[in-house]
Every structure is written in structure tokens, then in C-alpha cells.
Amino acid sequence: MTTARTATPSTARAINDRLALNLLLEQGPLTATELRDLTGLSRPTVADLLERLQRTGLVAVVGERGEQRRGPNARLYALVASRAHIAAFDVRSGGVSMVVADLAGRTLATAEVPVEGDGAPGTAAELTATLLRTARGAGVERLHTVAVGAPGLVDPATGRLQSTGNLPAWHAELLAELRGLPGTEVILENEVNLAGRAEHRVGAARDRDTFVLMWLGHSVGAAVILDGRLRRGFSGGTGEICFLPVPGTVGLPSADSCEGGFHDLVGSAAICALARAHGLPADPAGDALAAEAVVRAAQAGGAGGRFLDELAERIAIGAAGVCVVLDPGCVVLGGEIGRAGGAELAGRVERRLARLSPLSTEVRAGTAGGGAVLAGAVLTAGDAVRRDLFGEF
């Protein structure tokens, strides 16, 4: 028989501190009275925790609430967002996007750096130097945590990146450079997983604890969120649906190539070819042109509608394969193609999916935007910093 353990005074204080800090993070500046109302804690307990958090530099008085009586009860307390800083990377084959943000996740500076091919010698070092210059330009001298989103498998045990295609060498070199920054934690995550986190926290799936994000762009992938948790699988390969064998392709995928898999139905090159077959301009193949073709089709009737119908049929084939295994109840269409198709494409996919699977599944268009990977990386880095500074209970 086990007995419940009573929290020690120090544990109770830490739990109360984190509760107050999270409220200040989510709601902005609050008075002591508002904190008491939101937490249910006593007046002395709230007074003690505010004094304690001010001593640690995590909370400061930032003004007074005008409608309340002047005095201690009217003071506004806020999280000191400059207490720690984070950075986020979206690493693609053609370059990187980066963001520097504060503890509250507010963007302080951004940078875009194109990289051609395999990059020149020293590309990774220059990208890291760009990050540090960007941070210093925003008044940030030290980065607590950097979260990196990259294509490929991220081994949950080792944190190493394994390519499922031909990724340029500078990807791995960049990770090594970032991990060499003193006093900075580096978190590596698959790019689609980060986009899934963004859709869960700030996008189309905010009301869902279980859903699948289908990423439709140059390549194809998925992020799986079950019971509020991102699932990576044994080797980090959960969601590699570009390798999913499906009808309608020539041949089958292999361990070395997703050609012949679901990718060949809905990757950007396949979508451009489909658009051309319906008389829509989309040549040569490319993410932007494929998305443009989808947008045009969504705005037009006739051939555009027939193109969307066939595209939805293709997407539904892959979605059905995912849904009959996971039964997520909700599929979000993200990436350049999912965003371009919007509600028009999502509705078509939902209707076709209903004919392929007995499981009720809602299909939504992603709303986290073109910066979903960066947004997810900022959220991931911020969570890590807050676990360190606020404690985890």
C-alpha cells in the first residue's frame, strides 16, 4: 500500500511560484489581488511569493492599476522578460531563418540567410556569427537556449540528426557550431514536429489534444500529437509519411528514397504536374509555384475545381492511412500547400476521407502561418528556459 506524500514547505513554495509566473506569462501584468483571485492563494502567501520572485529577478513592479486605490494592492507585477533570451532556427536546404526572442517569446530581432547548394567552407561558422550579431543588435549578449528545426530524423536518445534525403553537410556543421556556444543549450527537433507544436499552441488545433498535422510542401511529413504530447517514435521517425506506400504511384519507396511513396502524389513537383494536366500554369516545379497553383484553383471554378478535387483525393489517401492507425479525430493541413488551399481544400479532403475511413475525422487548414516552424521553435525554446528558471513540478 502506498501513501500520499505531503508537500514540504519548500516544494509548496516552488509550486506556488511557478503558478504565479505562468499566470504573469499568459496574462501579462497583474496586481496582488488579481493573483490571489486567479490562484486561490491567501493574501500572505501571495505577498511572500511576490517578494521572493522580485529577489530572484523574475518579477518586477511595472506600475499601478489605475482603477484601484493607490497603494500596495494597486501595484502591477510583471514577468521580467529580459531575464533570459532564446533563439530559434528554421533550417532549410536553401538557407536559414532565425529569430531572437525574450523569455515571454516576444520577437526582438530576425534574420534570413540564403545558402546555395552545399555552402562554402565556413558556412556554419558564418551562420552562427550572424546569430550572435543579430542578438547583439537587439541588446542580447547571451542566449540561454537555441531551438533548431531541421528536416530529417532526430534520434530521441542521442539528439543526432539523420538525413532521410540528401541534406547539405552544413546542416550538421551548424549544429556543431551552435553546440559550441558557451552556456547555451541547443535543442534539435524535426521541422514538422515544431510546426505541429505551433498549430497546437497558437494555431488551428488549440482546442485539440489529439490531432495530426500533415505537412504538404516540397516534401511531405506529419507531426503526431496524442493526448497533448508530441510523439516521435523509437527512432524519431513518427510522421515520415513521405515513405508511405500508396496506390497511384509508380513503384514503391525504399529505405534510401521516398520516390514511389506518398511524396510522389502530393509533393510540390507532383502538384505542379497535376496543375499542368488541368491546364493551370505551374512550371517549373517548386513550392511557391505549386502553392500559387492551389490558390488560383481555390479562387476559380471549372478546371480549378477539378484540380482541387483530384488533389484532395490524393491527400485523403495518405490521411486515411494515418487515421485508421491513429484515429486522431482531426487532421490539420499545413505547409505551403495546406495553407494555400485553406478551408476550400480542407473541406474537400474531409469529404473524401469520410468515404475512405469509417472513423470520424475533421480536416482543418493550418493557421500558424508560413513561420510555423520558427513559431514552434520559439515555443520549444521558451518552454525549456521556463523549466530551468521556474522549476518543473
GROMACS .gro file of N, CA, C and O in nm, residues 24-88:
model
  260
   24LEU      N    1   0.149   3.525  -1.496
   24LEU     CA    2   0.206   3.651  -1.543
   24LEU      C    3   0.253   3.639  -1.688
   24LEU      O    4   0.243   3.734  -1.765
   25LEU      N    5   0.302   3.521  -1.727
   25LEU     CA    6   0.343   3.497  -1.864
   25LEU      C    7   0.222   3.499  -1.957
   25LEU      O    8   0.225   3.560  -2.065
   26GLU      N    9   0.115   3.432  -1.918
   26GLU     CA   10  -0.002   3.416  -2.005
   26GLU      C   11  -0.088   3.542  -2.011
   26GLU      O   12  -0.143   3.576  -2.116
   27GLN      N   13  -0.101   3.613  -1.896
   27GLN     CA   14  -0.198   3.722  -1.889
   27GLN      C   15  -0.136   3.860  -1.882
   27GLN      O   16  -0.207   3.961  -1.890
   28GLY      N   17  -0.005   3.868  -1.867
   28GLY     CA   18   0.058   3.998  -1.856
   28GLY      C   19   0.055   4.049  -1.713
   28GLY      O   20   0.024   3.975  -1.618
   29PRO      N   21   0.085   4.177  -1.691
   29PRO     CA   22   0.093   4.233  -1.556
   29PRO      C   23  -0.036   4.214  -1.477
   29PRO      O   24  -0.147   4.230  -1.531
   30LEU      N   25  -0.020   4.179  -1.348
   30LEU     CA   26  -0.134   4.157  -1.259
   30LEU      C   27  -0.106   4.221  -1.124
   30LEU      O   28   0.010   4.234  -1.084
   31THR      N   29  -0.210   4.258  -1.054
   31THR     CA   30  -0.195   4.305  -0.916
   31THR      C   31  -0.194   4.185  -0.823
   31THR      O   32  -0.231   4.073  -0.862
   32ALA      N   33  -0.154   4.209  -0.699
   32ALA     CA   34  -0.154   4.103  -0.599
   32ALA      C   35  -0.296   4.051  -0.578
   32ALA      O   36  -0.318   3.930  -0.562
   33THR      N   37  -0.394   4.141  -0.581
   33THR     CA   38  -0.534   4.099  -0.565
   33THR      C   39  -0.576   4.007  -0.678
   33THR      O   40  -0.643   3.905  -0.657
   34GLU      N   41  -0.539   4.042  -0.801
   34GLU     CA   42  -0.573   3.958  -0.916
   34GLU      C   43  -0.505   3.822  -0.908
   34GLU      O   44  -0.565   3.718  -0.941
   35LEU      N   45  -0.380   3.821  -0.862
   35LEU     CA   46  -0.311   3.693  -0.844
   35LEU      C   47  -0.381   3.606  -0.739
   35LEU      O   48  -0.392   3.485  -0.754
   36ARG      N   49  -0.426   3.670  -0.630
   36ARG     CA   50  -0.499   3.594  -0.527
   36ARG      C   51  -0.626   3.534  -0.585
   36ARG      O   52  -0.658   3.418  -0.560
   37ASP      N   53  -0.698   3.613  -0.664
   37ASP     CA   54  -0.824   3.564  -0.721
   37ASP      C   55  -0.800   3.450  -0.819
   37ASP      O   56  -0.877   3.353  -0.824
   38LEU      N   57  -0.693   3.460  -0.898
   38LEU     CA   58  -0.666   3.359  -1.000
   38LEU      C   59  -0.607   3.231  -0.943
   38LEU      O   60  -0.629   3.122  -0.997
   39THR      N   61  -0.529   3.244  -0.836
   39THR     CA   62  -0.462   3.126  -0.779
   39THR      C   63  -0.539   3.063  -0.664
   39THR      O   64  -0.519   2.945  -0.635
   40GLY      N   65  -0.623   3.143  -0.596
   40GLY     CA   66  -0.691   3.094  -0.477
   40GLY      C   67  -0.601   3.092  -0.355
   40GLY      O   68  -0.639   3.037  -0.251
   41LEU      N   69  -0.481   3.150  -0.366
   41LEU     CA   70  -0.388   3.153  -0.253
   41LEU      C   71  -0.424   3.266  -0.158
   41LEU      O   72  -0.491   3.363  -0.195
   42SER      N   73  -0.376   3.255  -0.036
   42SER     CA   74  -0.406   3.355   0.065
   42SER      C   75  -0.326   3.482   0.041
   42SER      O   76  -0.225   3.482  -0.031
   43ARG      N   77  -0.371   3.592   0.104
   43ARG     CA   78  -0.301   3.719   0.092
   43ARG      C   79  -0.154   3.708   0.136
   43ARG      O   80  -0.065   3.751   0.063
   44PRO      N   81  -0.124   3.649   0.255
   44PRO     CA   82   0.016   3.640   0.296
   44PRO      C   83   0.100   3.554   0.201
   44PRO      O   84   0.217   3.586   0.176
   45THR      N   85   0.040   3.447   0.149
   45THR     CA   86   0.115   3.359   0.058
   45THR      C   87   0.153   3.433  -0.070
   45THR      O   88   0.267   3.424  -0.120
   46VAL      N   89   0.058   3.509  -0.127
   46VAL     CA   90   0.087   3.585  -0.249
   46VAL      C   91   0.190   3.694  -0.221
   46VAL      O   92   0.281   3.717  -0.302
   47ALA      N   93   0.179   3.759  -0.108
   47ALA     CA   94   0.276   3.863  -0.073
   47ALA      C   95   0.417   3.804  -0.061
   47ALA      O   96   0.515   3.862  -0.111
   48ASP      N   97   0.426   3.687   0.003
   48ASP     CA   98   0.557   3.621   0.018
   48ASP      C   99   0.616   3.581  -0.117
   48ASP      O  100   0.735   3.601  -0.144
   49LEU      N  101   0.532   3.523  -0.203
   49LEU     CA  102   0.587   3.475  -0.331
   49LEU      C  103   0.628   3.592  -0.421
   49LEU      O  104   0.728   3.585  -0.493
   50LEU      N  105   0.554   3.703  -0.415
   50LEU     CA  106   0.593   3.820  -0.495
   50LEU      C  107   0.725   3.878  -0.447
   50LEU      O  108   0.810   3.918  -0.527
   51GLU      N  109   0.742   3.881  -0.316
   51GLU     CA  110   0.869   3.931  -0.262
   51GLU      C  111   0.984   3.838  -0.302
   51GLU      O  112   1.092   3.884  -0.341
   52ARG      N  113   0.958   3.709  -0.295
   52ARG     CA  114   1.061   3.611  -0.330
   52ARG      C  115   1.097   3.620  -0.479
   52ARG      O  116   1.215   3.617  -0.516
   53LEU      N  117   0.998   3.633  -0.565
   53LEU     CA  118   1.023   3.638  -0.709
   53LEU      C  119   1.091   3.769  -0.750
   53LEU      O  120   1.167   3.772  -0.847
   54GLN      N  121   1.064   3.875  -0.676
   54GLN     CA  122   1.135   4.000  -0.704
   54GLN      C  123   1.283   3.988  -0.667
   54GLN      O  124   1.370   4.041  -0.737
   55ARG      N  125   1.311   3.916  -0.561
   55ARG     CA  126   1.451   3.897  -0.521
   55ARG      C  127   1.529   3.817  -0.624
   55ARG      O  128   1.647   3.839  -0.645
   56THR      N  129   1.461   3.721  -0.690
   56THR     CA  130   1.529   3.639  -0.791
   56THR      C  131   1.541   3.710  -0.925
   56THR      O  132   1.609   3.660  -1.015
   57GLY      N  133   1.477   3.824  -0.940
   57GLY     CA  134   1.484   3.898  -1.065
   57GLY      C  135   1.388   3.851  -1.171
   57GLY      O  136   1.397   3.894  -1.287
   58LEU      N  137   1.292   3.764  -1.135
   58LEU     CA  138   1.196   3.714  -1.233
   58LEU      C  139   1.071   3.801  -1.242
   58LEU      O  140   0.999   3.797  -1.342
   59VAL      N  141   1.043   3.879  -1.140
   59VAL     CA  142   0.923   3.963  -1.136
   59VAL      C  143   0.964   4.103  -1.090
   59VAL      O  144   1.054   4.118  -1.006
   60ALA      N  145   0.896   4.204  -1.144
   60ALA     CA  146   0.921   4.342  -1.103
   60ALA      C  147   0.791   4.420  -1.104
   60ALA      O  148   0.695   4.384  -1.173
   61VAL      N  149   0.787   4.528  -1.025
   61VAL     CA  150   0.673   4.619  -1.026
   61VAL      C  151   0.687   4.709  -1.149
   61VAL      O  152   0.791   4.769  -1.172
   62VAL      N  153   0.579   4.717  -1.229
   62VAL     CA  154   0.586   4.793  -1.355
   62VAL      C  155   0.486   4.908  -1.359
   62VAL      O  156   0.473   4.974  -1.462
   63GLY      N  157   0.416   4.932  -1.250
   63GLY     CA  158   0.318   5.040  -1.249
   63GLY      C  159   0.208   5.012  -1.148
   63GLY      O  160   0.225   4.931  -1.056
   64GLU      N  161   0.095   5.082  -1.167
   64GLU     CA  162  -0.020   5.062  -1.079
   64GLU      C  163  -0.147   5.050  -1.162
   64GLU      O  164  -0.155   5.102  -1.275
   65ARG      N  165  -0.244   4.978  -1.108
   65ARG     CA  166  -0.372   4.966  -1.173
   65ARG      C  167  -0.455   5.088  -1.139
   65ARG      O  168  -0.489   5.113  -1.024
   66GLY      N  169  -0.486   5.169  -1.241
   66GLY     CA  170  -0.547   5.299  -1.219
   66GLY      C  171  -0.682   5.295  -1.150
   66GLY      O  172  -0.715   5.383  -1.071
   67GLU      N  173  -0.762   5.189  -1.179
   67GLU     CA  174  -0.898   5.189  -1.126
   67GLU      C  175  -0.903   5.146  -0.980
   67GLU      O  176  -1.007   5.152  -0.916
   68GLN      N  177  -0.789   5.097  -0.926
   68GLN     CA  178  -0.787   5.056  -0.787
   68GLN      C  179  -0.729   5.168  -0.700
   68GLN      O  180  -0.668   5.262  -0.748
   69ARG      N  181  -0.753   5.152  -0.571
   69ARG     CA  182  -0.697   5.251  -0.478
   69ARG      C  183  -0.545   5.245  -0.484
   69ARG      O  184  -0.487   5.139  -0.502
   70ARG      N  185  -0.484   5.361  -0.472
   70ARG     CA  186  -0.338   5.364  -0.471
   70ARG      C  187  -0.286   5.291  -0.348
   70ARG      O  188  -0.351   5.285  -0.246
   71GLY      N  189  -0.168   5.234  -0.362
   71GLY     CA  190  -0.110   5.161  -0.250
   71GLY      C  191  -0.065   5.024  -0.293
   71GLY      O  192  -0.067   4.990  -0.412
   72PRO      N  193  -0.024   4.938  -0.199
   72PRO     CA  194   0.031   4.807  -0.232
   72PRO      C  195  -0.062   4.722  -0.319
   72PRO      O  196  -0.015   4.652  -0.408
   73ASN      N  197  -0.193   4.728  -0.293
   73ASN     CA  198  -0.285   4.643  -0.369
   73ASN      C  199  -0.298   4.684  -0.515
   73ASN      O  200  -0.348   4.608  -0.598
   74ALA      N  201  -0.259   4.807  -0.549
   74ALA     CA  202  -0.273   4.855  -0.687
   74ALA      C  203  -0.148   4.831  -0.770
   74ALA      O  204  -0.150   4.851  -0.891
   75ARG      N  205  -0.039   4.788  -0.708
   75ARG     CA  206   0.085   4.768  -0.783
   75ARG      C  207   0.069   4.657  -0.886
   75ARG      O  208   0.011   4.553  -0.859
   76LEU      N  209   0.124   4.683  -1.004
   76LEU     CA  210   0.122   4.584  -1.111
   76LEU      C  211   0.254   4.511  -1.115
   76LEU      O  212   0.361   4.572  -1.121
   77TYR      N  213   0.247   4.379  -1.111
   77TYR     CA  214   0.366   4.294  -1.115
   77TYR      C  215   0.373   4.226  -1.251
   77TYR      O  216   0.271   4.180  -1.304
   78ALA      N  217   0.492   4.219  -1.307
   78ALA     CA  218   0.509   4.159  -1.439
   78ALA      C  219   0.632   4.069  -1.441
   78ALA      O  220   0.728   4.088  -1.364
   79LEU      N  221   0.627   3.970  -1.529
   79LEU     CA  222   0.743   3.887  -1.554
   79LEU      C  223   0.853   3.972  -1.617
   79LEU      O  224   0.827   4.053  -1.706
   80VAL      N  225   0.976   3.956  -1.571
   80VAL     CA  226   1.090   4.027  -1.630
   80VAL      C  227   1.135   3.947  -1.752
   80VAL      O  228   1.212   3.851  -1.741
   81ALA      N  229   1.084   3.985  -1.868
   81ALA     CA  230   1.108   3.906  -1.989
   81ALA      C  231   1.254   3.909  -2.033
   81ALA      O  232   1.298   3.822  -2.108
   82SER      N  233   1.330   4.007  -1.987
   82SER     CA  234   1.471   4.016  -2.024
   82SER      C  235   1.560   3.930  -1.934
   82SER      O  236   1.683   3.932  -1.949
   83ARG      N  237   1.498   3.853  -1.845
   83ARG     CA  238   1.575   3.767  -1.753
   83ARG      C  239   1.654   3.660  -1.830
   83ARG      O  240   1.759   3.614  -1.786
   84ALA      N  241   1.602   3.618  -1.944
   84ALA     CA  242   1.672   3.521  -2.029
   84ALA      C  243   1.626   3.540  -2.172
   84ALA      O  244   1.515   3.589  -2.198
   85HIS      N  245   1.711   3.500  -2.267
   85HIS     CA  246   1.679   3.517  -2.408
   85HIS      C  247   1.699   3.386  -2.482
   85HIS      O  248   1.781   3.302  -2.443
   86ILE      N  249   1.624   3.371  -2.589
   86ILE     CA  250   1.625   3.248  -2.666
   86ILE      C  251   1.642   3.281  -2.815
   86ILE      O  252   1.628   3.396  -2.856
   87ALA      N  253   1.671   3.178  -2.892
   87ALA     CA  254   1.677   3.193  -3.037
   87ALA      C  255   1.614   3.071  -3.101
   87ALA      O  256   1.608   2.963  -3.041
   88ALA      N  257   1.566   3.089  -3.223
   88ALA     CA  258   1.503   2.980  -3.298
   88ALA      C  259   1.556   2.981  -3.440
   88ALA      O  260   1.579   3.087  -3.498
   0.00000   0.00000   0.00000
